[in-house]
Short mmCIF file of C-alpha atoms and ligand atoms in Angstrom, two decimals:
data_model
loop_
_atom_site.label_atom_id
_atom_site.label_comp_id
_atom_site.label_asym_id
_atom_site.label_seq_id
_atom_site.Cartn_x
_atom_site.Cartn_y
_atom_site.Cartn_z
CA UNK A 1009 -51.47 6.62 -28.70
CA UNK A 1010 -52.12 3.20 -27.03
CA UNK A 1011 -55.47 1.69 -28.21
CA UNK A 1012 -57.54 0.76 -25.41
CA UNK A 1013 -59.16 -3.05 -25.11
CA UNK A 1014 -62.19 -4.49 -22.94
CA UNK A 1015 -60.95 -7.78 -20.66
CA UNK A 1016 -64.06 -9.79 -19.74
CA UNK A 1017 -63.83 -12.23 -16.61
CA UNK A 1018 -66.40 -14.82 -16.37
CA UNK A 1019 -67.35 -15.85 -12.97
CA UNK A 1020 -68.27 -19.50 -11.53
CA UNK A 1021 -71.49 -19.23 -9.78
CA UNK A 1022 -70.04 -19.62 -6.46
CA UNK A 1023 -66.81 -17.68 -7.10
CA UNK A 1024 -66.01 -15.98 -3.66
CA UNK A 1025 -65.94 -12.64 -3.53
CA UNK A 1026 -61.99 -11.51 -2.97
CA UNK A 1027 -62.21 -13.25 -6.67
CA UNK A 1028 -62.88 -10.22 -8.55
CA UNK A 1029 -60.38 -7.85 -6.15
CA UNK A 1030 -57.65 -10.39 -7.17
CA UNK A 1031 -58.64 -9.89 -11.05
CA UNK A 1032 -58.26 -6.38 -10.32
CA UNK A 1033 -55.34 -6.45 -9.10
CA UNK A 1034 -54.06 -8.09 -11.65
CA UNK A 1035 -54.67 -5.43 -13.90
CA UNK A 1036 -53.90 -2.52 -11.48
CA UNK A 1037 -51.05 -1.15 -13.67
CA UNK A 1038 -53.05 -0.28 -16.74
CA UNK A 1039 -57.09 -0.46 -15.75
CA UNK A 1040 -59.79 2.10 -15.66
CA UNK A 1041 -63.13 1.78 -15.29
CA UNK A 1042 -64.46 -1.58 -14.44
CA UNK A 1043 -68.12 -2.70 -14.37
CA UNK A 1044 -70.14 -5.81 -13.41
CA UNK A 1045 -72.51 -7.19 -16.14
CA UNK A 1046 -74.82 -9.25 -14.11
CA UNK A 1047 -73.62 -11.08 -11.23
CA UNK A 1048 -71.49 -13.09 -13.30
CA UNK A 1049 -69.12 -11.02 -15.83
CA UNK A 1050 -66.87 -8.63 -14.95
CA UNK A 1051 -65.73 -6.22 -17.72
CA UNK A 1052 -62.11 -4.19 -17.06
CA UNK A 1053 -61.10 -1.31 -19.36
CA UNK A 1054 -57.34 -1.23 -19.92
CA UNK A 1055 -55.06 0.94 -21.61
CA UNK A 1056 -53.84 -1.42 -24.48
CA UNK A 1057 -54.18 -5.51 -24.76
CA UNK A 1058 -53.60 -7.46 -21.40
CA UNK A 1059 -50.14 -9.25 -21.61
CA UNK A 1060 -50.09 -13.13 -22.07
CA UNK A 1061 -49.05 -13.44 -18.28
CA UNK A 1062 -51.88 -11.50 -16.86
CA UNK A 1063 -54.55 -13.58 -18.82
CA UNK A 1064 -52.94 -16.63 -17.39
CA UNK A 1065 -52.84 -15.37 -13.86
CA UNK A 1066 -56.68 -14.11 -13.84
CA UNK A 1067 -57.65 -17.71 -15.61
CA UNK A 1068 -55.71 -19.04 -12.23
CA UNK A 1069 -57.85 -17.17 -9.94
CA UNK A 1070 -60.09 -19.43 -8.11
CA UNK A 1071 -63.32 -18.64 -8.81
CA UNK A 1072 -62.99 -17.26 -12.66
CA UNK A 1073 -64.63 -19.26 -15.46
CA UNK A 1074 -62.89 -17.83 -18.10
CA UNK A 1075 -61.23 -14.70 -19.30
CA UNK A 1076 -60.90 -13.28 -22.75
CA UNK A 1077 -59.94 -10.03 -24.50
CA UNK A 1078 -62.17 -8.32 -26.54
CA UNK A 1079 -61.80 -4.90 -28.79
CA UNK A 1080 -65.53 -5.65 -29.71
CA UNK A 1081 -67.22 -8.70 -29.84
CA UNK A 1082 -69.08 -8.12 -32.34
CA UNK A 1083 -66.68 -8.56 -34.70
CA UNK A 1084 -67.96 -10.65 -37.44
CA UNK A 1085 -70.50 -12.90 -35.80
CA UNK A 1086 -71.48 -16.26 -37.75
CA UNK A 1087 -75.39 -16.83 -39.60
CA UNK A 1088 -77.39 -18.45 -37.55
CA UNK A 1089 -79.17 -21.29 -38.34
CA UNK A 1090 -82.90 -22.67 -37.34
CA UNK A 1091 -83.90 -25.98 -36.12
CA UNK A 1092 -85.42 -26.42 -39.44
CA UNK A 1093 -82.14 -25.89 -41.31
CA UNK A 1094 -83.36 -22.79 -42.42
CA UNK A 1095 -80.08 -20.26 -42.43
CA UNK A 1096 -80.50 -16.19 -41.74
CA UNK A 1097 -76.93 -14.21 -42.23
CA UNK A 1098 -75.70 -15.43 -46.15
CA UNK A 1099 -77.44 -12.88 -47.63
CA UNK A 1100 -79.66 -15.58 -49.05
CA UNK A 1101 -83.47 -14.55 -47.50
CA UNK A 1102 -85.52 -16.29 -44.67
CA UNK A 1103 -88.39 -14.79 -44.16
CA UNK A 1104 -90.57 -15.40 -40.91
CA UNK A 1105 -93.93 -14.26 -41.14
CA UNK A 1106 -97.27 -14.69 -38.96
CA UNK A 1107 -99.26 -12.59 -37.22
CA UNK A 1108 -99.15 -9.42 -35.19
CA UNK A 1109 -100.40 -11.29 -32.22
CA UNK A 1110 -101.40 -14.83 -31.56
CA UNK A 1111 -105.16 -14.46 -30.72
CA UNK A 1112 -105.96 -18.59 -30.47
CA UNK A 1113 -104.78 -22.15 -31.50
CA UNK A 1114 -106.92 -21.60 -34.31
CA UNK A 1115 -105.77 -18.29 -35.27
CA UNK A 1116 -102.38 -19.72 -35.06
CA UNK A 1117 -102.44 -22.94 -36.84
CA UNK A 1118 -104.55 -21.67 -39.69
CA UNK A 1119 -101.89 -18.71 -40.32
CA UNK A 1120 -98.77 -21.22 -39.72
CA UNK A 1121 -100.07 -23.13 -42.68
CA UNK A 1122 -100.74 -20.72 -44.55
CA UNK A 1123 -97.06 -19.20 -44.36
CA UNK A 1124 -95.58 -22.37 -44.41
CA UNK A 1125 -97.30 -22.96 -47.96
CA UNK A 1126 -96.03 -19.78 -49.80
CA UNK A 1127 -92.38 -21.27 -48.23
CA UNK A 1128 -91.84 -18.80 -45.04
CA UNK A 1129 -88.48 -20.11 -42.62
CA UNK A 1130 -90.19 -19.64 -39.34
CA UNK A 1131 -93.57 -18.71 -37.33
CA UNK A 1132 -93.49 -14.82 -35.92
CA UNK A 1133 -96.71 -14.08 -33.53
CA UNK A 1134 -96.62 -11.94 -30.31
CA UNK A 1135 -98.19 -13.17 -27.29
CA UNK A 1136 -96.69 -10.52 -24.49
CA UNK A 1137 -97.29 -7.32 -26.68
CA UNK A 1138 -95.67 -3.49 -26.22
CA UNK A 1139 -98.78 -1.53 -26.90
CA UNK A 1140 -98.77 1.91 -27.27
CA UNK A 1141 -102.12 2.58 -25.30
CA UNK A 1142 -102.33 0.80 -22.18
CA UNK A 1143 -105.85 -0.24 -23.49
CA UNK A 1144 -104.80 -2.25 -25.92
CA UNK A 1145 -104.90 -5.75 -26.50
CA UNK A 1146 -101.39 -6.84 -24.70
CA UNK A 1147 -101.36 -10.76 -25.89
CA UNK A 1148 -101.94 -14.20 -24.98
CA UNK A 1149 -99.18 -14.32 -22.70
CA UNK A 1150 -98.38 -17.94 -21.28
CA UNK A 1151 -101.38 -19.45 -23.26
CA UNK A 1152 -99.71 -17.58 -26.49
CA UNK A 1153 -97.20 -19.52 -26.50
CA UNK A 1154 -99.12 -23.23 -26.13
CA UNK A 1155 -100.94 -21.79 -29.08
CA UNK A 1156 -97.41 -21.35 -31.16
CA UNK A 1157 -95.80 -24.34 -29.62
CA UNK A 1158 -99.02 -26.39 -31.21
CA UNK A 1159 -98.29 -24.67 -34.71
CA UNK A 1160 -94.66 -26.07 -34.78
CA UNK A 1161 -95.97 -29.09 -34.12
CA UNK A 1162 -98.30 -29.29 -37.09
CA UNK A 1163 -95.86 -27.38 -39.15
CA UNK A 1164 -92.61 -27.46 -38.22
CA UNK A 1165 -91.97 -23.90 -38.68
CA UNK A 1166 -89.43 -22.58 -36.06
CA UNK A 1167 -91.12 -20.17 -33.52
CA UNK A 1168 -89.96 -16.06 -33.17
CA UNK A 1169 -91.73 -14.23 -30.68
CA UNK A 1170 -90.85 -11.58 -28.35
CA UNK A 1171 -89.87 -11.24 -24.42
CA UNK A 1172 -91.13 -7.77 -23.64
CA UNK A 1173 -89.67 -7.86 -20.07
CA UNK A 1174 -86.91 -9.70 -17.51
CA UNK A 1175 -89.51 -11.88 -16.48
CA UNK A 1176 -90.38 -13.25 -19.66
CA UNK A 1177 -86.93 -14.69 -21.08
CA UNK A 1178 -87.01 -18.16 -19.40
CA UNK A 1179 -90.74 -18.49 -19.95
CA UNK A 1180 -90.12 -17.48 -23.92
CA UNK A 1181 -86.90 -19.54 -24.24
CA UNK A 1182 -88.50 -22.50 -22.33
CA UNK A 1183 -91.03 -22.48 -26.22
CA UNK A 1184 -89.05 -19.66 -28.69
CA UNK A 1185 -86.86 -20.78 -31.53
CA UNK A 1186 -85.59 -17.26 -31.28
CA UNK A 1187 -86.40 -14.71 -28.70
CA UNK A 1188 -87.21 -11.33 -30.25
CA UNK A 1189 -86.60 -8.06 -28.47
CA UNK A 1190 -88.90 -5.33 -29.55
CA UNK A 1191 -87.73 -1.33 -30.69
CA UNK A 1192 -89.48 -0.29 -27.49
CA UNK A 1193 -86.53 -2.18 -25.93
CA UNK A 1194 -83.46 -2.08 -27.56
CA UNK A 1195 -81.90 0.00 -25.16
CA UNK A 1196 -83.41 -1.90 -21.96
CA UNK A 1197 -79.79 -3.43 -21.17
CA UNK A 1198 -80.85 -5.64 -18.43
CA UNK A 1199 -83.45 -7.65 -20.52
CA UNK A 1200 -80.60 -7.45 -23.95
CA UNK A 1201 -77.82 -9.14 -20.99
CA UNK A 1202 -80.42 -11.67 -19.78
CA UNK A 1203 -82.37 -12.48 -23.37
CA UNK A 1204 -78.37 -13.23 -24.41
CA UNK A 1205 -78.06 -15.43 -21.02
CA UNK A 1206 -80.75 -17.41 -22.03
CA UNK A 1207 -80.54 -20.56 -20.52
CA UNK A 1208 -81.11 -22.84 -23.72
CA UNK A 1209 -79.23 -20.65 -25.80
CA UNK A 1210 -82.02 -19.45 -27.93
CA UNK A 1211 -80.50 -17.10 -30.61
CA UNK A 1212 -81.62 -13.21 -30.05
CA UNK A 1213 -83.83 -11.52 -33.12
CA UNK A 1214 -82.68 -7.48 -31.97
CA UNK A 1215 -85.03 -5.27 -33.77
CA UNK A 1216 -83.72 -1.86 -33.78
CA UNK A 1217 -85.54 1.64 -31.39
CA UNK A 1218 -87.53 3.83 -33.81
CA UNK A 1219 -85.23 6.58 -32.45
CA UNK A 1220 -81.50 4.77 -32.03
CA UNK A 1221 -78.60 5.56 -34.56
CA UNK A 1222 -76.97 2.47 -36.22
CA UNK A 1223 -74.53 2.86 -33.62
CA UNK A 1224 -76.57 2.54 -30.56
CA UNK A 1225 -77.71 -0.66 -32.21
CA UNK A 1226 -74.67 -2.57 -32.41
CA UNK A 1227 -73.80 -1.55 -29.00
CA UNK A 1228 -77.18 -3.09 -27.67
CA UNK A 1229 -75.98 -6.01 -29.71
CA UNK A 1230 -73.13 -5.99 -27.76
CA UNK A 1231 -74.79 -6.40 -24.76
CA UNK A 1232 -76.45 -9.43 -25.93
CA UNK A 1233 -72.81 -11.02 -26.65
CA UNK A 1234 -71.84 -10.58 -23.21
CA UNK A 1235 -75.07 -12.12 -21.97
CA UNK A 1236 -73.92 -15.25 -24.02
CA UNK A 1237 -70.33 -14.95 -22.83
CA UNK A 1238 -71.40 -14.82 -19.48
CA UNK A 1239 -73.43 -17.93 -20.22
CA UNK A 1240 -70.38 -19.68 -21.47
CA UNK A 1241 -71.37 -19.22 -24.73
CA UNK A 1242 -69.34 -18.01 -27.71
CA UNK A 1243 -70.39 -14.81 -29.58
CA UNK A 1244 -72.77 -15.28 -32.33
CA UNK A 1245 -76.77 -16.20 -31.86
CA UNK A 1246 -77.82 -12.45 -33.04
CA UNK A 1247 -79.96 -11.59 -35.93
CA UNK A 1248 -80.38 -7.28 -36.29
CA UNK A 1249 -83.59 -6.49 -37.84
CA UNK A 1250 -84.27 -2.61 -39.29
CA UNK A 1251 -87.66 -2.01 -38.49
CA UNK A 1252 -87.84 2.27 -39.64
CA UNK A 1253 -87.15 4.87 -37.64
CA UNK A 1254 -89.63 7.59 -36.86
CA UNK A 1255 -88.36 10.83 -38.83
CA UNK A 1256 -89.91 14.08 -40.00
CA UNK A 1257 -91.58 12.12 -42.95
CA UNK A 1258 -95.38 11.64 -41.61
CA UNK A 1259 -96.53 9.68 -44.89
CA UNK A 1260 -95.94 5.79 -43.14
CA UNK A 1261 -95.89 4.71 -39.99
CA UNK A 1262 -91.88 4.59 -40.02
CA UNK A 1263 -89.11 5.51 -42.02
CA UNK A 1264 -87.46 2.02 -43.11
CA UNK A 1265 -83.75 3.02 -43.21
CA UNK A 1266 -82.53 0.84 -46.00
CA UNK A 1267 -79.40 2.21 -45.81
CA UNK A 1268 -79.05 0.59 -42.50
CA UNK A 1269 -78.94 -2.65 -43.78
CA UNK A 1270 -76.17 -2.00 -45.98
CA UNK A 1271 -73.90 -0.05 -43.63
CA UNK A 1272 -74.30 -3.20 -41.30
CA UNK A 1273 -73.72 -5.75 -44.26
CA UNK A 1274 -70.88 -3.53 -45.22
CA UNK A 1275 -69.41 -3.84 -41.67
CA UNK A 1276 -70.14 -7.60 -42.16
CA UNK A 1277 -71.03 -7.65 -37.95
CA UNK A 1278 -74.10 -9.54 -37.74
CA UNK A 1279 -76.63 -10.92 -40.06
CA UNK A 1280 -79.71 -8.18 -40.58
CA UNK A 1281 -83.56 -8.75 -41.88
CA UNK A 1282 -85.87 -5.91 -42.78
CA UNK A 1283 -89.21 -5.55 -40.87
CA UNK A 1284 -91.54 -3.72 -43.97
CA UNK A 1285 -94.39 -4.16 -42.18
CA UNK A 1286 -94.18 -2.00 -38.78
CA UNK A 1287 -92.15 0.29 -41.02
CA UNK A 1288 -94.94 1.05 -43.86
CA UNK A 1289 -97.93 0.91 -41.52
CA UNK A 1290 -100.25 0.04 -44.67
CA UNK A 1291 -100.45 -3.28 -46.42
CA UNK A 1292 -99.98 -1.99 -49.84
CA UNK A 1293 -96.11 -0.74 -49.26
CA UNK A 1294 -95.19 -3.85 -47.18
CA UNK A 1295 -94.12 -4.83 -50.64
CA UNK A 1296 -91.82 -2.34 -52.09
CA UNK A 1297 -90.18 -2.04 -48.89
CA UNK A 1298 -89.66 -5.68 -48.52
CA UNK A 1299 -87.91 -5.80 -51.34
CA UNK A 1300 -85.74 -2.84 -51.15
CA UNK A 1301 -84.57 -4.29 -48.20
CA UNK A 1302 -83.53 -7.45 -50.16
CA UNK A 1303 -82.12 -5.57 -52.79
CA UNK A 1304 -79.84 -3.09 -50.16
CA UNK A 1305 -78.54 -6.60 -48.98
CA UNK A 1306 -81.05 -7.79 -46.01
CA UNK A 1307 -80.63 -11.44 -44.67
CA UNK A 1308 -84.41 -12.11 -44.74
CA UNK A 1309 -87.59 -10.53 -43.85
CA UNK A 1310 -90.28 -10.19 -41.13
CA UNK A 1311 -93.48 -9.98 -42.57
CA UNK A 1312 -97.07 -9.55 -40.36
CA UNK A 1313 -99.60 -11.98 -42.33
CA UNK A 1314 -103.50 -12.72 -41.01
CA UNK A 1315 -106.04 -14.73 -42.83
CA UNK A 1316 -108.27 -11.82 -42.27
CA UNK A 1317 -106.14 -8.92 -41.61
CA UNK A 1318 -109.02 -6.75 -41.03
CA UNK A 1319 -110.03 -8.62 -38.33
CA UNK A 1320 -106.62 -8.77 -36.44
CA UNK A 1321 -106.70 -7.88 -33.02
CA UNK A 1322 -103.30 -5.98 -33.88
CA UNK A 1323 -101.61 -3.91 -36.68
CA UNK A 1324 -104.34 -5.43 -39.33
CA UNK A 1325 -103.54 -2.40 -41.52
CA UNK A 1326 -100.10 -3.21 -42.08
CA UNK A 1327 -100.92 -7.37 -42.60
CA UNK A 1328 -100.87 -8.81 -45.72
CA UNK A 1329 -103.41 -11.54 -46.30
CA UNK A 1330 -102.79 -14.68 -47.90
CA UNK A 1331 -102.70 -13.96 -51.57
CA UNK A 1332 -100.92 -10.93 -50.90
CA UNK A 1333 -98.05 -12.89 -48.73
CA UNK A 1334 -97.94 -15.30 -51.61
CA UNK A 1335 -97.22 -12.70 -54.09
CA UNK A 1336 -94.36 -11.25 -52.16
CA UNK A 1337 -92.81 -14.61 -51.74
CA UNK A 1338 -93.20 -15.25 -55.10
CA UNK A 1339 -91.13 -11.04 -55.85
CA UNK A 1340 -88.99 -12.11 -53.12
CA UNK A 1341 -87.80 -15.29 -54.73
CA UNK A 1342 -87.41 -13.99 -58.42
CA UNK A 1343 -85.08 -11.19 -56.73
CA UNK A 1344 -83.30 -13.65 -54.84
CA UNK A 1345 -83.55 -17.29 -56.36
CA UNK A 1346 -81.63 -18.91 -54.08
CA UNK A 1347 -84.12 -18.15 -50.80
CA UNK A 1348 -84.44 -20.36 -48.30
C1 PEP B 554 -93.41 -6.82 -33.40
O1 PEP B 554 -92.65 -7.18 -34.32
O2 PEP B 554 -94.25 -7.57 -32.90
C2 PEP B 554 -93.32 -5.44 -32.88
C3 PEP B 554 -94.03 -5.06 -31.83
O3 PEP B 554 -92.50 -4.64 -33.57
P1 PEP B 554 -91.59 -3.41 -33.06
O4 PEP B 554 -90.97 -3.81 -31.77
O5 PEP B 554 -90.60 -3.25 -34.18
O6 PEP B 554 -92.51 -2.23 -32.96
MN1 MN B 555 -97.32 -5.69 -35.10
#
């Protein structure tokens, strides 16, 4: 049976419109379905590989960016590395810690230093927070991110944090290291195309729904690839993270699904970090999770840390203080000497 391949067709901003019938045409003979991905990617389904001649006529098309042929592009994408050097994809750990959600410069700063200390890779803190109850505190917003932008100043620590809608990707890429999509949203495929888009660049932390297979996961990843491709950008840029998934176990919060990690580092797609701390829902099993994630293979960690953690304005049952994040760092690097 023929195999079946995806041909993507990057538009120029101000590609006329008879641009994308020509593609089209091009491909008459063996397309089916065809779909635009934002205004500025086309993606054609064809029975088999497009020939070398029909590339080269669709790259002639005036109007068309670029064209390539993809079976999946998330084929094996590269590590990706942090401003600070810090590296997440080797298998070698980076763990990003902070808080739940930024609640001032203070807050921030003290928590930055804190993490930077016990030898964290980057800054996490929400300022535009998915909240179960509508009720709840929903973050700092713009202000939430002056407050993080001021802790990489004093500490150099790269910045994580998470663009809950559309709106929000400029505005988070404009401060982010790495723009973080939340489980509430890993199927929202507008927001996964535009977060990949991302004007900058900014790589894309994809934290994985509560309630989506392994499968539905990469395929959200892929959605972020073809943001960046139709950005001009090459794959890569994408770090998974397992967060649990809600099954008939009440006991935690979540159900962290280890095994996750190393069906994905099996595959070898894209570099994966654990999230203990939404999964376990209590402070005092962020640690055995943490590192059964490590040990099944994860790239790193994300780890919810508060001076006070009883005082957090979010998930303070699930933060680990600052003894209690130096003690993991210290399990975390006898597991795993080479961390970074
Ligand atoms: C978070 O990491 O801030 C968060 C809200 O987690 P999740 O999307 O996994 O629930
Ligand atoms: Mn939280």
């Amino acid at each position: 049976m023929n195999k079946t391949s995806v041909v993507a067709v990057v538009f120029e901003a101000e590609a006329p419109r008879e641009a994308a019938d020509r593609v089209l045409r091009v491909l008459e003979a063996t397309r089916s379905q065809w779909r635009w991905q934002d205004r500025s990617l086309l993606t054609v389904h064809l029975e088999g590989a497009p020939t070398a001649a029909q590339s080269k006529e669709i790259g002639l098309v005036p109007g068309v960016a670029c064209v390539r042929s993809l079976t999946r592009l998330l084929g094996k994408l590269p590590p990706v590395t942090l401003p600070n050097g810090a590296v997440i994809g080797t298998g070698t750990p980076a763990v990003i810690a902070g808080p739940c959600s930024v609640e001032s410069e203070r807050q921030v700063l003290e928590i930055a230093r804190i993490v930077k200390d016990a030898g964290a890779s980057a800054l996490r803190g929400g300022v535009f927070k998915p909240r179960s109850s509508p009720y709840s505190f929903g973050g700092l917003e713009e202000e939430g991110l002056r407050c993080l932008a001021r802790a990489r100043d004093a500490t150099g620590l790269p910045l994580v944090t998470e663009a809950l809608g559309v709106e929000h990707v400029d505005l988070v890429a404009r401060v982010a290291d790495v723009i973080q999509i939340g489980s509430r949203n890993m199927q929202h495929f507008p927001l996964l195309f535009r977060a990949g888009a991302n004007a900058p660049g900014r790589p894309v932390l994809l934290k994985r729904g509560f309630g989506c297979t392994v499968d539905e996961l990469l395929q959200a990843a892929e959605y972020v690839q073809l943001g960046r491709l139709g950005a001009g950008r090459e794959p890569g840029g994408l770090i998974l993270c397992e967060r649990g998934i809600r099954t008939f176990e009440p006991s935690m919060r979540f159900t962290l699904d280890v095994g996750a990690i190393a069906l994905v580092k099996d595959r070898g797609c894209a570099p994966i970090i654990a999230d203990p701390s939404h999964a376990a829902g209590e402070r005092r099993y962020v640690r055995p999770l943490a590192l059964s994630a490590l040990a099944a293979g994860a790239d790193g960690l994300l780890v919810e840390v508060h001076r006070d953690p009883d005082r957090a304005w979010s998930d303070g049952r699930q933060t680990l203080d600052a003894d209690e994040f130096g003690r993991l760092m210290d399990d975390v690097g006898r597991l795993t000497p080479t961390r970074v």
